[in-house]
mmCIF file of C-alpha atoms and ligand atoms in Angstrom:
data_model
loop_
_atom_site.group_PDB
_atom_site.id
_atom_site.type_symbol
_atom_site.label_atom_id
_atom_site.label_comp_id
_atom_site.label_asym_id
_atom_site.label_seq_id
_atom_site.Cartn_x
_atom_site.Cartn_y
_atom_site.Cartn_z
ATOM 1 C CA MET H 28 -17.429 0.098 -8.597
ATOM 2 C CA GLY H 29 -20.428 1.358 -6.729
ATOM 3 C CA ASN H 30 -23.318 3.432 -6.635
ATOM 4 C CA GLY H 31 -22.316 6.427 -4.904
ATOM 5 C CA LEU H 32 -25.229 8.116 -3.366
ATOM 6 C CA SER H 33 -26.433 9.920 -0.890
ATOM 7 C CA SER H 34 -29.627 10.172 0.593
ATOM 8 C CA ASP H 35 -31.770 9.443 4.445
ATOM 9 C CA ARG H 36 -34.350 11.227 6.791
ATOM 10 C CA LEU H 37 -31.545 9.736 9.442
ATOM 11 C CA LEU H 38 -28.832 12.623 10.917
ATOM 12 C CA PRO H 39 -25.340 11.528 11.702
ATOM 13 C CA CYS H 40 -24.845 10.959 15.705
ATOM 14 C CA LEU H 41 -21.660 12.769 15.823
ATOM 15 C CA PRO H 42 -20.765 16.272 15.422
ATOM 16 C CA SER H 43 -18.505 17.100 12.814
ATOM 17 C CA PHE H 44 -15.554 18.099 14.443
ATOM 18 C CA GLN H 45 -15.409 14.296 16.180
ATOM 19 C CA PRO H 46 -13.624 11.703 14.324
ATOM 20 C CA LEU H 47 -15.232 9.489 11.999
ATOM 21 C CA HIS H 48 -17.023 6.164 13.384
ATOM 22 C CA ILE H 49 -16.265 3.496 11.501
ATOM 23 C CA VAL H 50 -17.297 -0.092 11.923
ATOM 24 C CA ILE H 51 -15.366 -2.967 10.422
ATOM 25 C CA LEU H 52 -17.317 -5.984 10.004
ATOM 26 C CA GLY H 53 -17.170 -9.085 8.007
ATOM 27 C CA LEU H 54 -16.595 -12.793 8.816
ATOM 28 C CA ASP H 55 -13.921 -14.354 10.949
ATOM 29 C CA CYS H 56 -10.623 -14.483 8.144
ATOM 30 C CA ALA H 57 -11.526 -12.359 6.508
ATOM 31 C CA GLY H 58 -8.304 -9.775 7.027
ATOM 32 C CA LYS H 59 -10.454 -7.297 9.105
ATOM 33 C CA THR H 60 -7.964 -6.685 12.084
ATOM 34 C CA THR H 61 -5.075 -6.770 9.432
ATOM 35 C CA VAL H 62 -6.650 -4.006 7.783
ATOM 36 C CA LEU H 63 -7.340 -2.172 10.940
ATOM 37 C CA TYR H 64 -3.437 -2.488 11.601
ATOM 38 C CA ARG H 65 -2.174 -1.840 8.314
ATOM 39 C CA LEU H 66 -4.081 1.545 8.343
ATOM 40 C CA ARG H 67 -2.800 2.299 11.458
ATOM 41 C CA PHE H 68 1.311 1.393 11.652
ATOM 42 C CA ASN H 69 1.299 1.029 7.898
ATOM 43 C CA GLU H 70 3.151 -2.509 8.589
ATOM 44 C CA PHE H 71 1.737 -5.804 8.952
ATOM 45 C CA VAL H 72 0.694 -7.133 11.884
ATOM 46 C CA ASN H 73 0.225 -10.863 12.966
ATOM 47 C CA THR H 74 -3.196 -11.280 14.635
ATOM 48 C CA VAL H 75 -5.027 -13.343 16.582
ATOM 49 C CA PRO H 76 -8.474 -14.238 16.067
ATOM 50 C CA THR H 77 -10.498 -11.387 17.562
ATOM 51 C CA LYS H 78 -12.447 -12.412 20.707
ATOM 52 C CA GLY H 79 -14.135 -9.150 21.188
ATOM 53 C CA PHE H 80 -13.235 -5.674 19.084
ATOM 54 C CA ASN H 81 -10.066 -3.418 18.919
ATOM 55 C CA SER H 82 -10.379 0.056 18.291
ATOM 56 C CA GLU H 83 -7.858 2.615 17.230
ATOM 57 C CA LYS H 84 -8.073 6.817 16.283
ATOM 58 C CA ILE H 85 -6.480 7.323 12.992
ATOM 59 C CA LYS H 86 -6.120 10.407 10.912
ATOM 60 C CA LEU H 87 -5.092 9.849 7.435
ATOM 61 C CA SER H 88 -4.350 12.121 4.961
ATOM 62 C CA LEU H 89 -7.169 11.754 1.738
ATOM 63 C CA GLY H 90 -6.744 11.832 -2.184
ATOM 64 C CA GLY H 91 -3.275 10.609 -2.135
ATOM 65 C CA GLY H 92 -4.473 7.263 -2.908
ATOM 66 C CA GLY H 93 -1.972 4.625 -1.620
ATOM 67 C CA GLY H 94 0.652 7.221 0.125
ATOM 68 C CA GLY H 95 1.901 6.346 3.737
ATOM 69 C CA GLY H 96 0.082 4.943 6.924
ATOM 70 C CA GLY H 97 -1.648 6.184 9.774
ATOM 71 C CA GLY H 98 -1.408 7.222 13.357
ATOM 72 C CA GLY H 99 -1.210 10.892 13.613
ATOM 73 C CA GLY H 100 1.111 10.806 9.805
ATOM 74 C CA GLY H 101 4.056 9.160 11.376
ATOM 75 C CA GLY H 102 4.259 7.303 7.911
ATOM 76 C CA GLU H 103 3.459 10.415 5.800
ATOM 77 C CA ARG H 104 6.860 12.183 5.251
ATOM 78 C CA ARG H 105 6.066 13.807 2.103
ATOM 79 C CA ARG H 106 2.879 15.248 3.246
ATOM 80 C CA HIS H 107 2.132 18.801 2.115
ATOM 81 C CA TRP H 108 0.696 21.102 4.737
ATOM 82 C CA THR H 109 -2.310 21.835 2.202
ATOM 83 C CA THR H 110 -3.414 17.844 1.892
ATOM 84 C CA PRO H 111 -6.807 17.277 4.056
ATOM 85 C CA SER H 112 -6.681 14.693 6.430
ATOM 86 C CA ALA H 113 -9.896 13.284 8.586
ATOM 87 C CA SER H 114 -9.789 11.636 11.484
ATOM 88 C CA PHE H 115 -11.193 8.305 11.955
ATOM 89 C CA HIS H 116 -12.336 6.356 15.069
ATOM 90 C CA PHE H 117 -11.842 2.771 13.489
ATOM 91 C CA TRP H 118 -13.758 -0.538 15.681
ATOM 92 C CA ASP H 119 -12.931 -3.885 14.315
ATOM 93 C CA VAL H 120 -15.443 -6.133 15.602
ATOM 94 C CA GLY H 121 -15.171 -10.018 16.364
ATOM 95 C CA GLY H 122 -16.624 -11.831 13.027
ATOM 96 C CA GLN H 123 -17.214 -15.116 14.493
ATOM 97 C CA GLU H 124 -20.712 -16.086 14.380
ATOM 98 C CA LYS H 125 -21.465 -15.883 17.668
ATOM 99 C CA LEU H 126 -20.102 -12.561 18.035
ATOM 100 C CA ARG H 127 -22.155 -11.135 15.249
ATOM 101 C CA PRO H 128 -25.422 -10.354 17.062
ATOM 102 C CA LEU H 129 -23.108 -7.776 18.731
ATOM 103 C CA TRP H 130 -22.145 -6.130 15.384
ATOM 104 C CA ARG H 131 -25.402 -3.833 16.070
ATOM 105 C CA SER H 132 -24.345 -2.196 19.271
ATOM 106 C CA TYR H 133 -21.104 -1.056 17.164
ATOM 107 C CA THR H 134 -23.085 0.164 14.288
ATOM 108 C CA ARG H 135 -25.144 2.576 15.849
ATOM 109 C CA CYS H 136 -24.290 5.868 15.118
ATOM 110 C CA ALA H 137 -21.914 4.649 12.727
ATOM 111 C CA ASP H 138 -20.749 7.299 9.731
ATOM 112 C CA GLY H 139 -19.357 4.178 7.584
ATOM 113 C CA LEU H 140 -19.151 0.490 7.005
ATOM 114 C CA VAL H 141 -16.346 -1.348 6.040
ATOM 115 C CA PHE H 142 -17.235 -4.611 5.296
ATOM 116 C CA VAL H 143 -14.387 -6.742 4.465
ATOM 117 C CA VAL H 144 -14.466 -9.844 2.317
ATOM 118 C CA ASP H 145 -12.226 -12.764 1.894
ATOM 119 C CA SER H 146 -12.125 -13.103 -2.059
ATOM 120 C CA VAL H 147 -10.583 -16.427 -2.135
ATOM 121 C CA ASP H 148 -13.410 -17.920 0.156
ATOM 122 C CA GLY H 149 -16.023 -18.941 -2.276
ATOM 123 C CA GLU H 150 -17.718 -21.294 -0.295
ATOM 124 C CA ARG H 151 -18.575 -18.656 2.326
ATOM 125 C CA MET H 152 -19.238 -15.561 -0.112
ATOM 126 C CA GLU H 153 -23.267 -16.473 0.397
ATOM 127 C CA GLU H 154 -22.827 -15.926 3.819
ATOM 128 C CA ALA H 155 -20.915 -12.749 3.602
ATOM 129 C CA LYS H 156 -23.320 -11.422 1.229
ATOM 130 C CA THR H 157 -26.339 -13.118 3.966
ATOM 131 C CA GLU H 158 -24.214 -10.647 6.842
ATOM 132 C CA LEU H 159 -23.799 -7.741 4.747
ATOM 133 C CA HIS H 160 -27.612 -7.552 3.742
ATOM 134 C CA LYS H 161 -28.484 -8.309 7.473
ATOM 135 C CA ILE H 162 -26.334 -5.022 8.812
ATOM 136 C CA THR H 163 -27.272 -2.553 6.150
ATOM 137 C CA ARG H 164 -31.037 -3.322 5.970
ATOM 138 C CA LEU H 165 -31.098 -2.264 9.995
ATOM 139 C CA ALA H 166 -33.389 0.374 10.522
ATOM 140 C CA GLU H 167 -30.591 2.375 11.767
ATOM 141 C CA ASN H 168 -27.928 1.932 9.334
ATOM 142 C CA GLN H 169 -30.271 3.156 6.375
ATOM 143 C CA GLY H 170 -28.203 5.166 4.102
ATOM 144 C CA VAL H 171 -25.141 4.695 5.921
ATOM 145 C CA PRO H 172 -22.076 4.371 3.566
ATOM 146 C CA VAL H 173 -20.574 0.774 3.243
ATOM 147 C CA LEU H 174 -16.877 0.270 2.084
ATOM 148 C CA VAL H 175 -17.040 -3.438 1.210
ATOM 149 C CA VAL H 176 -13.025 -4.901 1.041
ATOM 150 C CA ALA H 177 -12.583 -7.781 -1.375
ATOM 151 C CA ASN H 178 -9.828 -8.974 0.094
ATOM 152 C CA LYS H 179 -6.657 -11.199 -0.108
ATOM 153 C CA GLN H 180 -6.451 -10.623 -4.062
ATOM 154 C CA ASP H 181 -3.049 -11.276 -4.086
ATOM 155 C CA LEU H 182 -4.057 -14.674 -3.955
ATOM 156 C CA ARG H 183 -4.375 -17.072 -6.988
ATOM 157 C CA ASP H 184 -7.562 -17.622 -6.690
ATOM 158 C CA ALA H 185 -9.493 -14.465 -5.934
ATOM 159 C CA LEU H 186 -12.524 -13.654 -7.383
ATOM 160 C CA ALA H 187 -12.635 -11.591 -9.614
ATOM 161 C CA LEU H 188 -14.368 -7.873 -8.701
ATOM 162 C CA ALA H 189 -17.260 -8.388 -11.075
ATOM 163 C CA GLU H 190 -18.020 -11.677 -9.331
ATOM 164 C CA MET H 191 -17.689 -10.718 -5.892
ATOM 165 C CA GLU H 192 -20.580 -8.183 -6.589
ATOM 166 C CA ARG H 193 -22.702 -10.598 -8.348
ATOM 167 C CA LEU H 194 -22.259 -12.737 -5.420
ATOM 168 C CA LEU H 195 -22.798 -10.409 -2.866
ATOM 169 C CA ALA H 196 -25.673 -8.955 -4.719
ATOM 170 C CA LEU H 197 -24.264 -5.498 -3.749
ATOM 171 C CA ARG H 198 -26.861 -4.006 -6.591
ATOM 172 C CA GLU H 199 -29.778 -4.939 -4.251
ATOM 173 C CA LEU H 200 -28.180 -3.041 -1.320
ATOM 174 C CA GLY H 201 -31.019 -0.781 -1.533
ATOM 175 C CA ALA H 202 -30.909 3.161 -3.787
ATOM 176 C CA ALA H 203 -30.218 4.645 0.289
ATOM 177 C CA THR H 204 -27.209 2.864 1.180
ATOM 178 C CA PRO H 205 -23.751 4.517 -0.977
ATOM 179 C CA TRP H 206 -21.595 1.436 -1.503
ATOM 180 C CA HIS H 207 -18.023 1.296 -3.266
ATOM 181 C CA LEU H 208 -16.384 -2.847 -3.960
ATOM 182 C CA GLN H 209 -12.282 -2.185 -3.372
ATOM 183 C CA PRO H 210 -9.867 -4.542 -4.607
ATOM 184 C CA ALA H 211 -7.583 -5.179 -1.685
ATOM 185 C CA CYS H 212 -4.229 -6.965 -0.440
ATOM 186 C CA ALA H 213 -4.024 -5.894 3.477
ATOM 187 C CA ILE H 214 -1.208 -7.502 4.350
ATOM 188 C CA ILE H 215 0.966 -5.058 1.959
ATOM 189 C CA GLY H 216 -2.115 -2.266 2.176
ATOM 190 C CA GLU H 217 -2.595 -2.444 -1.566
ATOM 191 C CA GLY H 218 -6.146 -0.707 -2.373
ATOM 192 C CA LEU H 219 -7.326 0.308 1.397
ATOM 193 C CA ARG H 220 -6.306 3.878 1.338
ATOM 194 C CA GLU H 221 -8.120 4.096 -2.103
ATOM 195 C CA GLY H 222 -10.850 2.824 -0.688
ATOM 196 C CA VAL H 223 -10.524 4.863 2.770
ATOM 197 C CA ASP H 224 -10.969 7.973 -0.050
ATOM 198 C CA LYS H 225 -14.082 6.347 -1.129
ATOM 199 C CA LEU H 226 -15.984 6.018 2.041
ATOM 200 C CA HIS H 227 -14.733 9.332 3.416
ATOM 201 C CA ALA H 228 -16.149 10.920 0.325
ATOM 202 C CA MET H 229 -19.276 8.856 0.015
ATOM 203 C CA ILE H 230 -19.935 10.217 4.078
ATOM 204 C CA ALA H 231 -19.192 13.895 2.864
ATOM 205 C CA LYS H 232 -21.797 13.684 0.701
ATOM 206 C CA ARG H 233 -24.249 11.997 2.436
ATOM 207 C CA ARG H 234 -23.803 14.684 5.609
ATOM 208 C CA LYS H 235 -24.299 17.635 2.237
ATOM 209 C CA ALA H 236 -27.168 16.041 1.552
ATOM 210 C CA LEU H 237 -28.996 15.531 4.730
ATOM 211 C CA ARG H 238 -27.884 19.322 6.011
ATOM 212 C CA GLN H 239 -29.685 20.115 2.517
ATOM 213 C CA GLN H 240 -32.364 18.521 3.018
ATOM 214 C CA LYS H 241 -32.970 20.119 7.029
ATOM 215 C CA LYS H 242 -32.745 23.016 5.450
ATOM 216 C CA LYS H 243 -35.387 22.551 2.995
ATOM 217 C CA THR H 244 -37.956 21.285 5.811
ATOM 218 C CA ARG H 245 -36.658 24.365 7.970
HETATM 219 P P1 G3D R 318 -10.349 -11.389 10.522
HETATM 220 O O1 G3D R 318 -10.073 -9.840 11.571
HETATM 221 O O2 G3D R 318 -11.087 -10.866 9.962
HETATM 222 O O3 G3D R 318 -10.719 -12.315 11.809
HETATM 223 P P2 G3D R 318 -7.470 -11.686 10.275
HETATM 224 O O4 G3D R 318 -9.032 -12.190 9.633
HETATM 225 O O5 G3D R 318 -7.334 -9.853 10.145
HETATM 226 O O6 G3D R 318 -6.684 -11.965 11.777
HETATM 227 O O7 G3D R 318 -6.795 -12.282 9.061
HETATM 228 C C1 G3D R 318 -6.926 -13.866 9.036
HETATM 229 C C2 G3D R 318 -5.151 -14.184 7.939
HETATM 230 O O8 G3D R 318 -5.603 -14.021 6.604
HETATM 231 C C3 G3D R 318 -4.332 -14.171 8.809
HETATM 232 O O9 G3D R 318 -3.569 -15.276 8.522
HETATM 233 C C4 G3D R 318 -3.789 -12.552 8.234
HETATM 234 O O10 G3D R 318 -2.815 -12.694 8.258
HETATM 235 C C5 G3D R 318 -4.830 -13.228 6.433
HETATM 236 N N1 G3D R 318 -4.744 -12.151 5.621
HETATM 237 C C6 G3D R 318 -5.129 -11.052 5.911
HETATM 238 N N2 G3D R 318 -5.359 -10.280 5.090
HETATM 239 C C7 G3D R 318 -4.881 -10.513 3.663
HETATM 240 C C8 G3D R 318 -4.294 -10.388 2.396
HETATM 241 O O11 G3D R 318 -4.810 -9.293 1.549
HETATM 242 N N3 G3D R 318 -3.990 -11.313 1.777
HETATM 243 C C9 G3D R 318 -3.403 -12.930 2.627
HETATM 244 N N4 G3D R 318 -2.541 -13.632 1.458
HETATM 245 N N5 G3D R 318 -3.596 -13.001 3.806
HETATM 246 C C10 G3D R 318 -4.306 -12.335 4.297
HETATM 247 P P3 G3D R 318 -3.364 -16.453 8.939
HETATM 248 O O12 G3D R 318 -2.267 -16.729 8.632
HETATM 249 O O13 G3D R 318 -2.701 -15.475 10.459
HETATM 250 O O14 G3D R 318 -4.753 -17.042 9.764
HETATM 251 MG MG1 MG R 319 -9.914 -10.166 13.916
#
């Protein structure tokens, strides 16, 4: 689910040979740190509330959907040499209310955002929506692709994807902001690699559009 659009006047701050700068945001307890360590180690890591941030550089194969984990290919035993891969620098930032004003300093120069939402936390869906829209509306984040992770889909009371799309008002994110809503269960890793594939595709598409735009204005 997503709009898959890509166009913006801002140029990405990082040259393409550097890892993609991805910021993982969302309310506290949504599962951000679980997502980060699942991608890094391909296993469940017990988390404690994040007071500041966690950061990991991870090389991941692309296009394989589920597949192995990160950590430079440690869990990717069957990877063929032609399988495309990409390097990511993930920043998982604390989601408690008092820490949210700090988000902006991490998203400056971001190539992409991952916004993790607890699919069971209906009571705080409005709050999640407000924070998501606030961060994507910042001038420096205009056009930055967003992967919205509908996490904890393993739980019985998880909201359906269409309902989450509606409650988070994803269609109101703005025509310039590409987004994709990915159902996931971070504790077992389900949906995460598909989500990263989508995010990477949106970033690549945006970069291509920006290059073409730059050529035209020369
Ligand atoms: P945060 O970094 O967004 O604050 P955490 O969230 O990654 O610390 O996760 C908060 C709690 O949610 C953790 O449980 C974690 O195990 C749980 N969690 C994360 N992802 C999932 C998921 O996909 N399904 C389920 N059922 N639980 C998940 P605790 O008990 O340690 O608070
Ligand atoms: Mg955390």
